[in-house]
Coordinates of C-alpha atoms in Angstrom, one line a residue:
Chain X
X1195 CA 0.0 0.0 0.0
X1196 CA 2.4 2.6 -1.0
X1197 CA -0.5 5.5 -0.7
X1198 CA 0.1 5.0 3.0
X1199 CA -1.3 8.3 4.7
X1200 CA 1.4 8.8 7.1
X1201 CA 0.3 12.1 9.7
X1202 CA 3.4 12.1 12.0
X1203 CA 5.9 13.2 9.8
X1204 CA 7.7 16.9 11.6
X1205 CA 6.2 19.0 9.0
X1206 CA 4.9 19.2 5.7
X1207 CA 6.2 20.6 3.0
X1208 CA 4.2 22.2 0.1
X1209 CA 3.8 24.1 -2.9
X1210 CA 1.2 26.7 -2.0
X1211 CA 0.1 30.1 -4.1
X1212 CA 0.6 33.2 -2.9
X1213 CA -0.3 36.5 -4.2
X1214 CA 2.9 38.7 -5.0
X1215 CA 3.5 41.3 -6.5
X1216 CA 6.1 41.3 -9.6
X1217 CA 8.6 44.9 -10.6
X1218 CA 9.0 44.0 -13.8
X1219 CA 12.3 46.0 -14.7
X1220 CA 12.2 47.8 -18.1
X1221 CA 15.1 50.2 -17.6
X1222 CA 18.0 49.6 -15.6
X1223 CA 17.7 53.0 -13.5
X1224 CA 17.6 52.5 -10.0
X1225 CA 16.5 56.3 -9.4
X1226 CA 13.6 56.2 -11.1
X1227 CA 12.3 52.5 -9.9
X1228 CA 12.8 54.1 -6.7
X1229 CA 10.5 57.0 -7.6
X1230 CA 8.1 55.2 -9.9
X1231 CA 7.4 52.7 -6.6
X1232 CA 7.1 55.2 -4.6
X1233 CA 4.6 57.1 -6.0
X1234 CA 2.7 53.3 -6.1
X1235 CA 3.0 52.9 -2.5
X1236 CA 1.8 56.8 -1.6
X1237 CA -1.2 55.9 -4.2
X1238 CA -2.3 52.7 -1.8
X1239 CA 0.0 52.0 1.0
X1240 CA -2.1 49.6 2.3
X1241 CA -1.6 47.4 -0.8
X1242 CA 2.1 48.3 -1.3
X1243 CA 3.9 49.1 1.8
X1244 CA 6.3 46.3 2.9
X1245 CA 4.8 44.3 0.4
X1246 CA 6.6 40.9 -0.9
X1247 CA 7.9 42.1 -4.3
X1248 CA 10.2 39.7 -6.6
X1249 CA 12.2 41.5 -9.6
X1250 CA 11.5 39.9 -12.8
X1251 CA 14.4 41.2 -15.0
X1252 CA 13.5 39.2 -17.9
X1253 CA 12.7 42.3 -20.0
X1254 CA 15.9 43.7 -19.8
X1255 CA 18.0 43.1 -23.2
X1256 CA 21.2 42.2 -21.5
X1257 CA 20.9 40.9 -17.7
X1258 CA 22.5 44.0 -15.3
X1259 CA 25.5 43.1 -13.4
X1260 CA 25.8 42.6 -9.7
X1261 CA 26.3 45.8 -8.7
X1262 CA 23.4 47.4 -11.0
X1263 CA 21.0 44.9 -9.0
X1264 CA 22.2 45.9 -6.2
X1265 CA 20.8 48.9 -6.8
X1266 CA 17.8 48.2 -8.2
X1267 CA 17.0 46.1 -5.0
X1268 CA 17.8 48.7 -2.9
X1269 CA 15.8 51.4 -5.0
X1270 CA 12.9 48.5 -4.0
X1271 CA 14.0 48.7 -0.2
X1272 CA 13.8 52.5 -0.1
X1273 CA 10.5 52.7 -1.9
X1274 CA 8.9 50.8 1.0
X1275 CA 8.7 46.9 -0.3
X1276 CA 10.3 44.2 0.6
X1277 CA 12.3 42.2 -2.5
X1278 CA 12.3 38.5 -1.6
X1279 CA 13.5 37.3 -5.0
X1280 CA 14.3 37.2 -8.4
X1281 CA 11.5 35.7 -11.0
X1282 CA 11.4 33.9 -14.4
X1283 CA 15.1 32.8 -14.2
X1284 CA 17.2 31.7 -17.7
X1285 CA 20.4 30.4 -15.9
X1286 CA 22.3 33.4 -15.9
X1287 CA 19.7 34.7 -13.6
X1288 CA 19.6 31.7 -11.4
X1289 CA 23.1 32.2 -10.7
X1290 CA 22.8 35.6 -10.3
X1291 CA 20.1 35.0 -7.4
X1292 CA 22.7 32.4 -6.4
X1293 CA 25.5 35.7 -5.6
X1294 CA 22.8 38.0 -4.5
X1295 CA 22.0 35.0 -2.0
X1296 CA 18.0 35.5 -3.2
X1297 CA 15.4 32.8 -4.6
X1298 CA 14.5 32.4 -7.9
X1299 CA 10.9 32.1 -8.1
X1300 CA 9.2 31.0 -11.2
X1301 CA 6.9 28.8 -11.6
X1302 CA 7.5 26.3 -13.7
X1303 CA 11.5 26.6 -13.5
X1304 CA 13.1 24.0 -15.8
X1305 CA 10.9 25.0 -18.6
X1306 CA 12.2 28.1 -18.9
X1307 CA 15.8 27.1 -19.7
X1308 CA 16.9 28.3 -23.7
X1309 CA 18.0 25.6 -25.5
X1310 CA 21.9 25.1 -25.4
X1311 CA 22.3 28.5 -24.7
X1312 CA 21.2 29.9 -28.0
X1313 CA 19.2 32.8 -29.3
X1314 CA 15.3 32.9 -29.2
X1315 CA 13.8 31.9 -32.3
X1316 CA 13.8 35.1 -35.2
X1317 CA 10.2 34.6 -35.6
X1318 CA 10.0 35.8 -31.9
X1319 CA 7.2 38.7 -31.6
X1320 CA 8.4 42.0 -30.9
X1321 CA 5.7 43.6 -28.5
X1322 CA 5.4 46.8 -29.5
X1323 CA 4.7 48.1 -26.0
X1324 CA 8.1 47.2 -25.0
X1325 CA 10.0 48.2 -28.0
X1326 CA 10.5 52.0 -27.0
X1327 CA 12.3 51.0 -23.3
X1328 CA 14.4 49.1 -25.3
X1329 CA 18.3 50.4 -25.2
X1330 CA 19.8 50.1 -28.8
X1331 CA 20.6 46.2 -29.9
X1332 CA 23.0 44.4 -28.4
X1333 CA 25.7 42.4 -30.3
X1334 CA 24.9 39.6 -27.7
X1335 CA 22.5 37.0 -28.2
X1336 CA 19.0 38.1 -26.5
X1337 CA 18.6 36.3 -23.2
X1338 CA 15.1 36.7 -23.0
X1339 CA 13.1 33.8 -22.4
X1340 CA 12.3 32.1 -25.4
X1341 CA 8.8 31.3 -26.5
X1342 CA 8.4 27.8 -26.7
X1343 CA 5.5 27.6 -29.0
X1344 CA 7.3 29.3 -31.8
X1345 CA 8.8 25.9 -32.3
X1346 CA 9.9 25.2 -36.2
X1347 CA 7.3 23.9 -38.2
X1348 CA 6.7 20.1 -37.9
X1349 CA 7.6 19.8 -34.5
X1350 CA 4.0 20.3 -33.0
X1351 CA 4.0 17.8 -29.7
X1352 CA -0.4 17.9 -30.5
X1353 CA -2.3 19.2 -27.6
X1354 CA -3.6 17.2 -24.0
X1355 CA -7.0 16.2 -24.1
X1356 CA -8.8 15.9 -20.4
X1357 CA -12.3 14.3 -20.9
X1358 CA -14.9 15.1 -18.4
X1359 CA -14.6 17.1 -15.8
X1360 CA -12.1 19.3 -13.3
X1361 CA -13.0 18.8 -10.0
X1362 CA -12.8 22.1 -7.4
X1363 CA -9.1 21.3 -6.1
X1364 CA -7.7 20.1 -9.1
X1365 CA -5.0 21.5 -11.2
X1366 CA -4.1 20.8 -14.8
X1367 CA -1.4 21.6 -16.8
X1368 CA -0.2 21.2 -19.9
X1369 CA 3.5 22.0 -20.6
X1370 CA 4.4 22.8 -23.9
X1371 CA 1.0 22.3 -25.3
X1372 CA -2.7 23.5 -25.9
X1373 CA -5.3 21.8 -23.5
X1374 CA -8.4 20.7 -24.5
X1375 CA -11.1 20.0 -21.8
X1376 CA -14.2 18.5 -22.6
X1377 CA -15.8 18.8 -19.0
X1378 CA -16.6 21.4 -16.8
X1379 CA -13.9 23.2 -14.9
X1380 CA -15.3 23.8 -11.2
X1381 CA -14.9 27.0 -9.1
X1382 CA -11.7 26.6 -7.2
X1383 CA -10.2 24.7 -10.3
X1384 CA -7.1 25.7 -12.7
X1385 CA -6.5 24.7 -16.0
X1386 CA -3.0 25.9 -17.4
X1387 CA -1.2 25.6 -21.0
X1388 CA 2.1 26.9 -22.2
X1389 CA -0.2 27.0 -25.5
X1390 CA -4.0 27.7 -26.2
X1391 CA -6.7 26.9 -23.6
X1392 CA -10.3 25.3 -25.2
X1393 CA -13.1 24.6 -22.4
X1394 CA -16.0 22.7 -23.8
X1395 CA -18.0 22.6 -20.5
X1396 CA -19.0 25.7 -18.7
X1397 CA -15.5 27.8 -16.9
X1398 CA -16.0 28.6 -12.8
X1399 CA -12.2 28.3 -12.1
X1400 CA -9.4 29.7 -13.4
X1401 CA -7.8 29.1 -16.8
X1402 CA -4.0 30.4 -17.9
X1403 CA -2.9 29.8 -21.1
X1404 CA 0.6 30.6 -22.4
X1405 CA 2.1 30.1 -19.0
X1406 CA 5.5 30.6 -20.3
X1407 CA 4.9 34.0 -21.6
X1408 CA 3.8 33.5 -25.5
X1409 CA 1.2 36.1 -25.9
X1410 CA -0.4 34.8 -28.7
X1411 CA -1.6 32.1 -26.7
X1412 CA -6.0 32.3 -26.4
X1413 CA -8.6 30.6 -24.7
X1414 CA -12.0 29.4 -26.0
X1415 CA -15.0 28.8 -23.2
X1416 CA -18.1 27.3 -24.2
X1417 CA -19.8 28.6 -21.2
X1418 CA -18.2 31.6 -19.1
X1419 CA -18.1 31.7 -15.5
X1420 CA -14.5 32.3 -14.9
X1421 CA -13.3 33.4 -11.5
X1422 CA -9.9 34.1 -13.1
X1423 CA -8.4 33.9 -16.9
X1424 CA -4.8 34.7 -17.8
X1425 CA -2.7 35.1 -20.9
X1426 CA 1.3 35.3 -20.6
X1427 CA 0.8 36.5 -17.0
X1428 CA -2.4 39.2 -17.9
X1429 CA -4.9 38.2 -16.0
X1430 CA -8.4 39.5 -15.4
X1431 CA -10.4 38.3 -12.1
X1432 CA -14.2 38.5 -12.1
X1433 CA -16.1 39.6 -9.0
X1434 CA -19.3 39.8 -11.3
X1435 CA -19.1 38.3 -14.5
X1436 CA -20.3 41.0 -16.8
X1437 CA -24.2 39.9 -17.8
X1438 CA -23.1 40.4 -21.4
X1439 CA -20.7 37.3 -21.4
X1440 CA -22.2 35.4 -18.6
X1441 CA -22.9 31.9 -20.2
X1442 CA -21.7 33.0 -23.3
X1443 CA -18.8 31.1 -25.5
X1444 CA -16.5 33.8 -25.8
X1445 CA -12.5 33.7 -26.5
X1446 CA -10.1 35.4 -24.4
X1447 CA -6.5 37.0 -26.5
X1448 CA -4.0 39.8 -25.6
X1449 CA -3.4 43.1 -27.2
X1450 CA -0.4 44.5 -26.1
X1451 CA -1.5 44.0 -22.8
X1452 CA -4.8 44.1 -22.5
X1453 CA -6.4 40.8 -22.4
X1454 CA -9.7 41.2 -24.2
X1455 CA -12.8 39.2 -23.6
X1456 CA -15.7 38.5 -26.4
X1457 CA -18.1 36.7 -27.6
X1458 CA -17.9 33.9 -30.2
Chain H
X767 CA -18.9 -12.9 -2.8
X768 CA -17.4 -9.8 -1.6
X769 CA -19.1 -6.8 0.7
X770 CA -20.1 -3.9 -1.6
X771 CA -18.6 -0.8 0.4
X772 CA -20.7 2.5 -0.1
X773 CA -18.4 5.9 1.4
X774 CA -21.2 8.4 2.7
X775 CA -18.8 11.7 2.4
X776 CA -19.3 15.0 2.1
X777 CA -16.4 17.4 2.5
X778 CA -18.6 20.4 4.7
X779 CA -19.8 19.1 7.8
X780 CA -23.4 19.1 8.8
X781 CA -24.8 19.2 5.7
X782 CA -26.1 15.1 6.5
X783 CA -23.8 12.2 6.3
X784 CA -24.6 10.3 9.7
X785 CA -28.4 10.9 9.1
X786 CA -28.0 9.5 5.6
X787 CA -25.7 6.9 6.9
X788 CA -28.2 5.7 9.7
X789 CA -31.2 5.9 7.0
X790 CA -29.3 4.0 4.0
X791 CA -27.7 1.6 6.1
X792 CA -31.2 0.6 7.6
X793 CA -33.0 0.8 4.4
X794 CA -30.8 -1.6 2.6
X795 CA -31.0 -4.1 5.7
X796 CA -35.3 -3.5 5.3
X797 CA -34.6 -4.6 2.3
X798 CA -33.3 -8.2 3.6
X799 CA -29.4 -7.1 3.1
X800 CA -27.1 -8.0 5.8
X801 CA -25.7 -4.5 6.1
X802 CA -22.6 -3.1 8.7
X803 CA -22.5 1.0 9.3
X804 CA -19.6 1.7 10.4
X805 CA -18.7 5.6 12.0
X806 CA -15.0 6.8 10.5
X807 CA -15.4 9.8 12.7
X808 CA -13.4 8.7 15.4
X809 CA -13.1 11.0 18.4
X810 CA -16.4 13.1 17.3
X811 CA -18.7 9.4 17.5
X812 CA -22.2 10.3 16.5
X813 CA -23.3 7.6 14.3
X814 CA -24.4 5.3 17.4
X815 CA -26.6 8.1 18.6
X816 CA -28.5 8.4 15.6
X817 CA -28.6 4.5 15.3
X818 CA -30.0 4.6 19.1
X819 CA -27.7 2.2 20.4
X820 CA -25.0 4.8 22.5
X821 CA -25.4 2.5 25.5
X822 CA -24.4 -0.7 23.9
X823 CA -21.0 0.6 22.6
X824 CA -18.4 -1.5 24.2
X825 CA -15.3 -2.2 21.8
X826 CA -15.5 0.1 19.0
X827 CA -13.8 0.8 15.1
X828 CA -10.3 1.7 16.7
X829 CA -10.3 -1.3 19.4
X830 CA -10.9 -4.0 16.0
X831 CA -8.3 -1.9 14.2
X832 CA -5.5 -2.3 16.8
X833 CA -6.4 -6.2 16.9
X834 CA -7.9 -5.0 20.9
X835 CA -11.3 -6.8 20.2
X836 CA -12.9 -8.9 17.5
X837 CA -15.4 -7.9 14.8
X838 CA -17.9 -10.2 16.6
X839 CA -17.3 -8.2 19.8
X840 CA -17.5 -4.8 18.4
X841 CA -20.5 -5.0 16.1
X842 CA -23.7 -4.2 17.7
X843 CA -26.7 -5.9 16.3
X844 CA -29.5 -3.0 16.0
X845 CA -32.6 -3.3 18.1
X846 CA -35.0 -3.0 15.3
X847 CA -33.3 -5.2 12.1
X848 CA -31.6 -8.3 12.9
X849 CA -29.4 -7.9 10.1
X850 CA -28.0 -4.6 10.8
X851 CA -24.4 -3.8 12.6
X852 CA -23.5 -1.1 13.9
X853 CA -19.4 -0.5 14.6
X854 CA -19.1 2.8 16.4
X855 CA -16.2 5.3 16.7
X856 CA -13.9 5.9 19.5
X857 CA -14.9 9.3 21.5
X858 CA -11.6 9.1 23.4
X859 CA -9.1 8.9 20.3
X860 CA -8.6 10.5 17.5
X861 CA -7.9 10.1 13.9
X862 CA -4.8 9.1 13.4
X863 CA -5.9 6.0 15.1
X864 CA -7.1 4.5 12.2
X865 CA -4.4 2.8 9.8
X866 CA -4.9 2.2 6.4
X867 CA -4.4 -1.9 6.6
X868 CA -6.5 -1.8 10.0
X869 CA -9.4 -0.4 7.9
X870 CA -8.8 -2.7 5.1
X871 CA -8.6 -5.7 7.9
X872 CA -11.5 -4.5 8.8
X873 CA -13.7 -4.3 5.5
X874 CA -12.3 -7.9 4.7
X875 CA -13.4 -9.9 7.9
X876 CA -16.8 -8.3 7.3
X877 CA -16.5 -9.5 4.0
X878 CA -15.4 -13.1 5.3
X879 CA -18.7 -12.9 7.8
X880 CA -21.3 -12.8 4.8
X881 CA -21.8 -9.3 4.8
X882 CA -23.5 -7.3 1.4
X883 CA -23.2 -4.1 2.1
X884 CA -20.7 -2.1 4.2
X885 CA -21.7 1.9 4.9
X886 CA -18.6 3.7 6.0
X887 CA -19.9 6.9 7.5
X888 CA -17.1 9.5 6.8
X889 CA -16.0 12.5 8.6
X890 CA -16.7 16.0 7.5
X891 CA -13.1 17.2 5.9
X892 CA -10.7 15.9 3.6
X893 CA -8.0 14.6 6.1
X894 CA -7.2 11.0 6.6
X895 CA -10.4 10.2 8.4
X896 CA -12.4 11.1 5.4
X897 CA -9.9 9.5 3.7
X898 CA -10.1 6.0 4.8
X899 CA -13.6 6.1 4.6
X900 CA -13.5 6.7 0.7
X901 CA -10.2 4.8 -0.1
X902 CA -11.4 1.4 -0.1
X903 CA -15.0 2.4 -1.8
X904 CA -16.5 1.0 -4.9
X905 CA -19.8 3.5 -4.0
X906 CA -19.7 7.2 -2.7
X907 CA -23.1 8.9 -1.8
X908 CA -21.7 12.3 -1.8
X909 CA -24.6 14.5 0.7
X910 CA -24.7 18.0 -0.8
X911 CA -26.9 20.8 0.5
X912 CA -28.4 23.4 -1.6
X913 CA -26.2 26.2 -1.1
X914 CA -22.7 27.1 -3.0
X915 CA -20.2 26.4 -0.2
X916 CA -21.5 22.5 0.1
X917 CA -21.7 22.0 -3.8
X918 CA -18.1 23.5 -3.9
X919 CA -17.1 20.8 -1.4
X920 CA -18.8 18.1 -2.9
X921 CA -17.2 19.0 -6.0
X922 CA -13.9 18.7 -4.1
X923 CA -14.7 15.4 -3.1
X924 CA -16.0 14.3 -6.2
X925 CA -12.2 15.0 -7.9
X926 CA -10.5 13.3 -4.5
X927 CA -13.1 10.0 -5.4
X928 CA -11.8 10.0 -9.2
X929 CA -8.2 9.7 -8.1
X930 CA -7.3 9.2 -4.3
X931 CA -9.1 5.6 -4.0
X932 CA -7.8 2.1 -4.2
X933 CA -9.7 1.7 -7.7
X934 CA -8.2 4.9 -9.0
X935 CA -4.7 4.2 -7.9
X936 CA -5.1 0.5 -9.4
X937 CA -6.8 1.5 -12.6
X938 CA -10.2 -0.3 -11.7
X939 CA -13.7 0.9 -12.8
X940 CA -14.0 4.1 -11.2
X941 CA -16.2 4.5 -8.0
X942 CA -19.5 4.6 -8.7
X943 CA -20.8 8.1 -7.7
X944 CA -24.3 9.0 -6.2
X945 CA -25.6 12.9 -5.6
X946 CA -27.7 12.8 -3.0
X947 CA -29.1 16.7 -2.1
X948 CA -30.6 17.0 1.3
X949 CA -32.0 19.8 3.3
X950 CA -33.8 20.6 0.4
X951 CA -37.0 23.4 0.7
X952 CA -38.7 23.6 -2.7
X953 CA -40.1 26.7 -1.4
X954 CA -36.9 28.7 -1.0
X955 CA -35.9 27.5 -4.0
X956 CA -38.7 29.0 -5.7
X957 CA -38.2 32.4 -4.1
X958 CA -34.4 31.9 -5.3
X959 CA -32.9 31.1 -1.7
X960 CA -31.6 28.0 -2.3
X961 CA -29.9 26.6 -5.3
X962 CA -32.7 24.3 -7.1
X963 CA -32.2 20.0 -8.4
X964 CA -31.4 21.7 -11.7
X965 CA -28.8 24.0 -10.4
X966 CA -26.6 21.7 -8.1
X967 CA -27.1 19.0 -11.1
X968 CA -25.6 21.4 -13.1
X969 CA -22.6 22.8 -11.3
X970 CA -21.7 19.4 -10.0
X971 CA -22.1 17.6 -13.4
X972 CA -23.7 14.4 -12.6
X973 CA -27.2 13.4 -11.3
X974 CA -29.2 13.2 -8.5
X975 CA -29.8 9.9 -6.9
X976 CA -32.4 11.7 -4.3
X977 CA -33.4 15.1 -2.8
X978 CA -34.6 14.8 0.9
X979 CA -37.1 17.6 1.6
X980 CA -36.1 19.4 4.8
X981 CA -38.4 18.1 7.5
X982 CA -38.2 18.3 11.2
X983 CA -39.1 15.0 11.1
X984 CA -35.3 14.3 11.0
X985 CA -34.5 16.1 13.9
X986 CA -36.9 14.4 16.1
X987 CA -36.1 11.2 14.9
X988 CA -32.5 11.4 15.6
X989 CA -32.9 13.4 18.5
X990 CA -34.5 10.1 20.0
X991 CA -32.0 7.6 18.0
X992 CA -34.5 6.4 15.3
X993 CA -33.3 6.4 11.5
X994 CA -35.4 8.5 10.2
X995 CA -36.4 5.9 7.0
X996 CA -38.1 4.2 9.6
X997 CA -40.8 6.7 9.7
X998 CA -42.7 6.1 6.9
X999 CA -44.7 8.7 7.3
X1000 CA -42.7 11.8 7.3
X1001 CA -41.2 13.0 3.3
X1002 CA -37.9 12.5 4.6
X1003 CA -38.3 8.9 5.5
X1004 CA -40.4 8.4 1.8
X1005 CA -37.6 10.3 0.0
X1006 CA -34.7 7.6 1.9
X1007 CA -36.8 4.8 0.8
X1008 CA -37.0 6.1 -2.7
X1009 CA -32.9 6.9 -2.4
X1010 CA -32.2 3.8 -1.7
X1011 CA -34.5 1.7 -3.9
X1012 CA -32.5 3.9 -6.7
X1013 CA -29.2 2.6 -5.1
X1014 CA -30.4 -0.9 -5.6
X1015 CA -30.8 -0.4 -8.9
X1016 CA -35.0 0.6 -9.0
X1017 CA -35.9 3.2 -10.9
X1018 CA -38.3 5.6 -8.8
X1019 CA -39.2 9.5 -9.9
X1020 CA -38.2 12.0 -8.1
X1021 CA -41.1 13.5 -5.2
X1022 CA -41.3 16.6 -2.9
X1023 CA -39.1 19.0 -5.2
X1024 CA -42.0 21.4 -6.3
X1025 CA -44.1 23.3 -3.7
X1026 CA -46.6 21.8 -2.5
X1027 CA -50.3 23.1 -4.0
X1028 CA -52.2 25.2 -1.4
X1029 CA -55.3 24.0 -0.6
X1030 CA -58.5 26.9 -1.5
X1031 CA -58.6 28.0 1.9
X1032 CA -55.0 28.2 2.3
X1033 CA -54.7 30.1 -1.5
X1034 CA -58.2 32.7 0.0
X1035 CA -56.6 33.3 3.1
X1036 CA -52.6 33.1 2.6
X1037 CA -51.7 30.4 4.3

């Protein structure tokens, strides 16, 4: 019986979710973080002050060097937040995290490793949103993250199907791929793709597609209820599901970085 | 020919599970099975109080699991059907008590004495007790009250029955999976107070295999240790029998979801 339940272990060790907020870096200038926080935490210090914040420096062109980090962390510190980490690590930034003695918190870690070390794929997306932060190109590759589902052309790995229905509790998730559920997905349920997201039952939980960032990633609901949908890390909650697209079949993309929401 | 072990679960607590537990148990040994109900609730016993037989408890579940007493000792024969066990919980321990080859001990020495049917009454939660009682199922009668927080637990229970039980973890034929709403008041439901059949059906995903109008009938009759099936009279007793006749494999419709018509006088004078 190897599903022993065994209660008198000394603790128990798990993989919870917490909300936290993310400074995702777009300029190295630790002045104005510093300022640009500030004026967040003045605006609702409730929210913000000696909040858990992790840096995500994945938008940077070239990862800043120790000292530059430094500063950014400590532009964090003296805005009022507390940085506990560094997000969405390649593995340059895992080793940075490693000298800044920091975590790197990322969800789904190994996954976001380059290949080999090389450049992200040319057909890579250029947001335009981000393209004016941008310094002038760099003669080094771009350690970006690459996105995964601008894989060559013949190598689609097909999508994971789940028939019937996701259970309150449960949590799917389908790396690399899209994820096709013919069920329900229950309140308190997630649903997450690297790739597109298709719900052929009615949508109380939560679905995130393009968990590794690829914006072009969408999600189709035959019914919506959603308590939470997500694209690339854009989510939207619902408090009141607007009466308009209540029980609708709608479809769920990002511009720039707005996630939109409409009917089929 | 092995005992056919029904988990009465639940997830929220108080929404039903000992009443149903008490009323299925006792209407599948009315119906000539030789049935065992057996409380997984250890350290919060309750079962034996509904069953009316508190004061006949000597071993109990955790005494048979540690090998302290034999199943012959610790299974109380109930006062009204000769073929009806009871085997209570432990008041004094608590859950951890329970091992999972002590339960499965257990379920097989019932098996070995000629027993059909083996109602494990779970407790509310989805720790080990609740556990346990589910793990070994090849039926669930998951109790779910009309309201949101009770469906949303049922539904968590429904996902731990597809994949935390013996027959998931070896591949079997999934455990067979019965709704049964309780506390049900068609007329809140038709003032939009409680969620309605239609509603809980269709959040949950699967069918109802009752509803059990909400009746003070059931408090009285566990208040003075009587199964409440075994009053015929009241809706709640009628709606068991119907529950379990389903559970048998009878095909029965569906009574005392609509409101009830007024009678003239009533409809004159607002009754």
């Amino acid at each position: 019986m190897n599903a022993k339940a065994e209660t008198s272990d000394a603790c128990d060790l798990r993989f919870g979710q917490v909300g936290i907020a993310c400074v995702r870096v777009r300029r190295v200038d630790a002045a104005a973080l510093c300022e640009e926080l500030e004026r967040r935490v003045r605006a609702a210090p409730a929210m913000f002050a000696r909040a858990a914040v992790v840096l995500d420096l994945s938008h940077l062109l070239n990862l800043p060097d120790d000292g530059a980090v430094d500063a950014l962390l400590e532009a964090v510190r003296t805005a009022g937040m507390l940085p506990v980490g560094l997000a969405y690590g390649t593995s340059e930034t895992e080793a940075l995290a490693k000298r800044m003695g920091l975590p790197l918190i990322a969800k789904f870690r190994a996954a976001y490793e380059p290949a080999a070390g090389g450049p992200a794929p040319a057909d890579e997306p250029a947001p335009s949103g981000k393209a004016k932060s941008r310094e002038s190109a760099p003669a080094e590759p771009d350690l970006r993250e690459p996105i995964l589902s601008a894989s060559a052309a013949g190598t689609s790995i097909g999508a994971q199907h789940h028939l019937g229905a996701v259970r309150s509790g449960q949590q799917i998730y389908a790396r690399d791929r899209d994820l096709i559920v013919t069920g329900a997905v229950a309140n308190g349920a997630e649903v997450i793709a690297d790739g597109h997201i298709h719900i052929y039952g009615s949508l109380r939980g939560r679905a995130m597609a393009g968990a590794q960032g690829d914006e072009k990633a969408r999600i189709y609901i035959s019914d919506f209820r959603a308590e939470l949908v997500a694209i690339a890390g854009q989510y939207r909650v619902f408090e009141q599901i607007p009466d308009d697209l209540k029980g609708q079949s709608v479809q769920c993309w990002l511009d720039g970085e707005k996630l939109l929401i409409a009917k089929l | 020919m092995t005992a056919e072990i029904i988990v009465v679960t639940s997830g929220k607590g108080g929404v039903g599970k000992t009443t149903t537990s008490a009323s299925l148990a006792t209407g599948l040994a009315m119906a000539g099975k030789k049935v065992a109900v057996i409380d997984f609730d250890v350290g919060l016993r309750n079962l034996d109080l509904i069953m009316g037989c508190e004061r006949r408890v000597v071993y109990d579940f955790v005494n048979v699991v540690h090998g302290e007493a034999t199943l012959k000792q610790s299974l109380i024969k109930d006062k009204r059907h000769e073929n009806l066990f009871v085997l209570a919980a432990s008041q004094t321990r608590d859950k951890d008590a329970l091992t999972q080859e002590g339960v499965e001990k257990v379920l097989e020495g019932l098996s070995e004495d000629g027993f059909d049917y083996v109602v494990c009454d779970s407790p509310a939660g989805i720790e080990k007790g609740a556990h346990l009682a589910m793990y070994f199922a090849d039926h669930a009668v998951v109790v779910v009250n009309p309201e949101v927080s009770s469906v949303r637990d049922s539904d968590r229970i429904l996902g731990l029955l597809a994949s935390k039980t013996r027959r998931a973890e070896r591949g079997e034929k999934p455990v067979t999976q019965h709704l049964l709403l309780t506390r049900y008041n068609p007329a809140r439901v038709a003032i939009g107070e409680m969620l309605s059949v239609k509603d809980v059906e269709e959040i949950l995903g699967i069918s109802v295999v009752g509803v059990i109008p909400e009746s003070e009938n059931v408090l009285t009759a566990s208040n003075n240790g009587i199964p409440v099936i075994v009053d015929s009279n009241s809706l709640a007793g009628q709606a068991y029998s119907d529950t379990v006749a389903r559970i048998l494999g009878e095909e029965r419709p569906l009574r005392f979801i609509d409101v009830p018509k007024k009678g003239f006088l009533q409809r004159v004078f607002g009754g």
